Short mmCIF file of C-alpha atoms in Angstrom, two decimals:
data_model
loop_
_atom_site.label_atom_id
_atom_site.label_comp_id
_atom_site.label_asym_id
_atom_site.label_seq_id
_atom_site.Cartn_x
_atom_site.Cartn_y
_atom_site.Cartn_z
CA VAL A 1150 124.65 69.37 124.84
CA TYR A 1151 122.54 68.84 128.03
CA LEU A 1152 121.66 72.23 128.24
CA LEU A 1153 120.62 72.44 124.52
CA PHE A 1154 118.56 69.31 124.83
CA GLN A 1155 116.96 70.87 128.11
CA GLY A 1156 116.14 74.27 126.28
CA LEU A 1157 114.63 72.43 123.13
CA ARG A 1158 112.50 70.34 125.58
CA GLN A 1159 111.39 73.40 127.52
CA ILE A 1160 110.31 75.04 124.14
CA SER A 1161 108.56 72.11 122.98
CA GLN A 1162 106.41 71.65 126.15
CA ARG A 1163 105.23 75.49 126.06
CA THR A 1164 101.57 75.99 125.19
CA ILE A 1165 101.07 78.16 122.07
CA SER A 1166 98.57 80.71 122.51
CA THR A 1167 96.81 82.20 119.76
CA ALA A 1168 95.22 84.76 121.77
CA SER A 1169 96.70 88.28 121.10
CA ARG A 1170 98.22 89.75 123.99
CA ARG A 1171 97.03 93.39 123.02
CA GLN A 1172 93.45 93.80 121.95
CA PHE A 1173 93.35 96.23 119.03
CA GLU A 1174 90.48 98.62 118.15
CA ASN A 1175 88.36 97.62 115.21
CA ARG A 1176 88.85 100.81 112.84
CA VAL A 1177 87.16 99.20 110.13
CA HIS A 1178 83.99 101.61 110.58
CA GLU A 1179 86.57 104.89 110.39
CA LYS A 1180 88.17 103.53 107.14
CA GLN A 1181 84.94 102.98 105.38
CA LYS A 1182 83.69 106.45 106.30
CA LEU A 1183 87.27 107.66 104.91
CA PHE A 1184 87.03 105.91 101.54
CA GLN A 1185 83.42 106.31 100.78
CA GLU A 1186 83.45 110.03 101.55
CA ASP A 1187 82.72 112.06 98.25
CA ASN A 1188 85.38 114.48 98.18
CA GLY A 1189 86.85 114.38 94.86
CA ILE A 1190 89.94 112.48 95.62
CA PRO A 1191 90.52 109.40 93.83
CA VAL A 1192 90.11 106.32 96.19
CA HIS A 1193 93.97 105.29 95.48
CA LEU A 1194 95.17 108.75 97.05
CA LYS A 1195 92.55 108.71 100.13
CA GLY A 1196 95.10 107.01 102.39
CA GLY A 1197 97.03 110.17 103.06
CA LEU A 1198 100.75 111.16 102.25
CA MET A 1199 102.09 107.84 101.78
CA ASP A 1200 99.64 106.74 99.14
CA ALA A 1201 100.73 109.93 97.37
CA LEU A 1202 104.23 109.19 97.45
CA LEU A 1203 103.65 105.95 96.59
CA TYR A 1204 101.66 106.97 93.45
CA ARG A 1205 104.33 109.40 92.52
CA VAL A 1206 107.22 107.09 92.71
CA THR A 1207 105.29 104.52 90.78
CA MET A 1208 104.25 106.82 88.03
CA GLY A 1209 107.99 108.23 87.84
CA LEU A 1210 109.31 104.68 87.41
CA THR A 1211 106.77 103.88 84.66
CA VAL A 1212 107.50 106.90 82.83
CA PHE A 1213 111.34 106.25 83.15
CA GLY A 1214 110.87 102.51 82.22
CA THR A 1215 108.87 103.47 78.96
CA ALA A 1216 111.26 105.83 77.86
CA TYR A 1217 114.07 103.49 78.66
CA VAL A 1218 112.35 100.69 76.60
CA VAL A 1219 111.75 102.94 73.80
CA TYR A 1220 115.41 104.01 73.82
CA LYS A 1221 116.64 100.59 73.75
CA LEU A 1222 114.24 99.66 70.98
CA LEU A 1223 115.65 102.60 68.75
CA VAL A 1224 119.24 101.36 69.68
CA VAL A 1225 118.69 97.82 68.72
CA SER A 1226 116.77 98.74 65.38
CA MET A 1227 119.61 100.70 64.30
CA PRO A 1228 122.28 98.73 62.35
CA LYS A 1229 125.84 98.94 63.14
CA LYS A 1230 128.26 100.26 60.69
CA GLN A 1231 130.54 97.75 58.96
CA ASN A 1232 134.30 98.58 58.98
#
């Protein structure tokens, strides 16, 4: 119990630093050049392979979901046979 209390006291006495330990390079200018370049690629695909993959997965899920909803609407709209 004493060790737990000692550990909590040490944690509470530490100073919290908001400064980052690593300095990151500002790449906003590079990204602006990439996204503003007029090369015929839609802006949602200019990020590279991951953007294209995410786009295709999203479109696939959208098409599948739409087809599933239409199927379920057709099933629900058909009356069941009475025995």
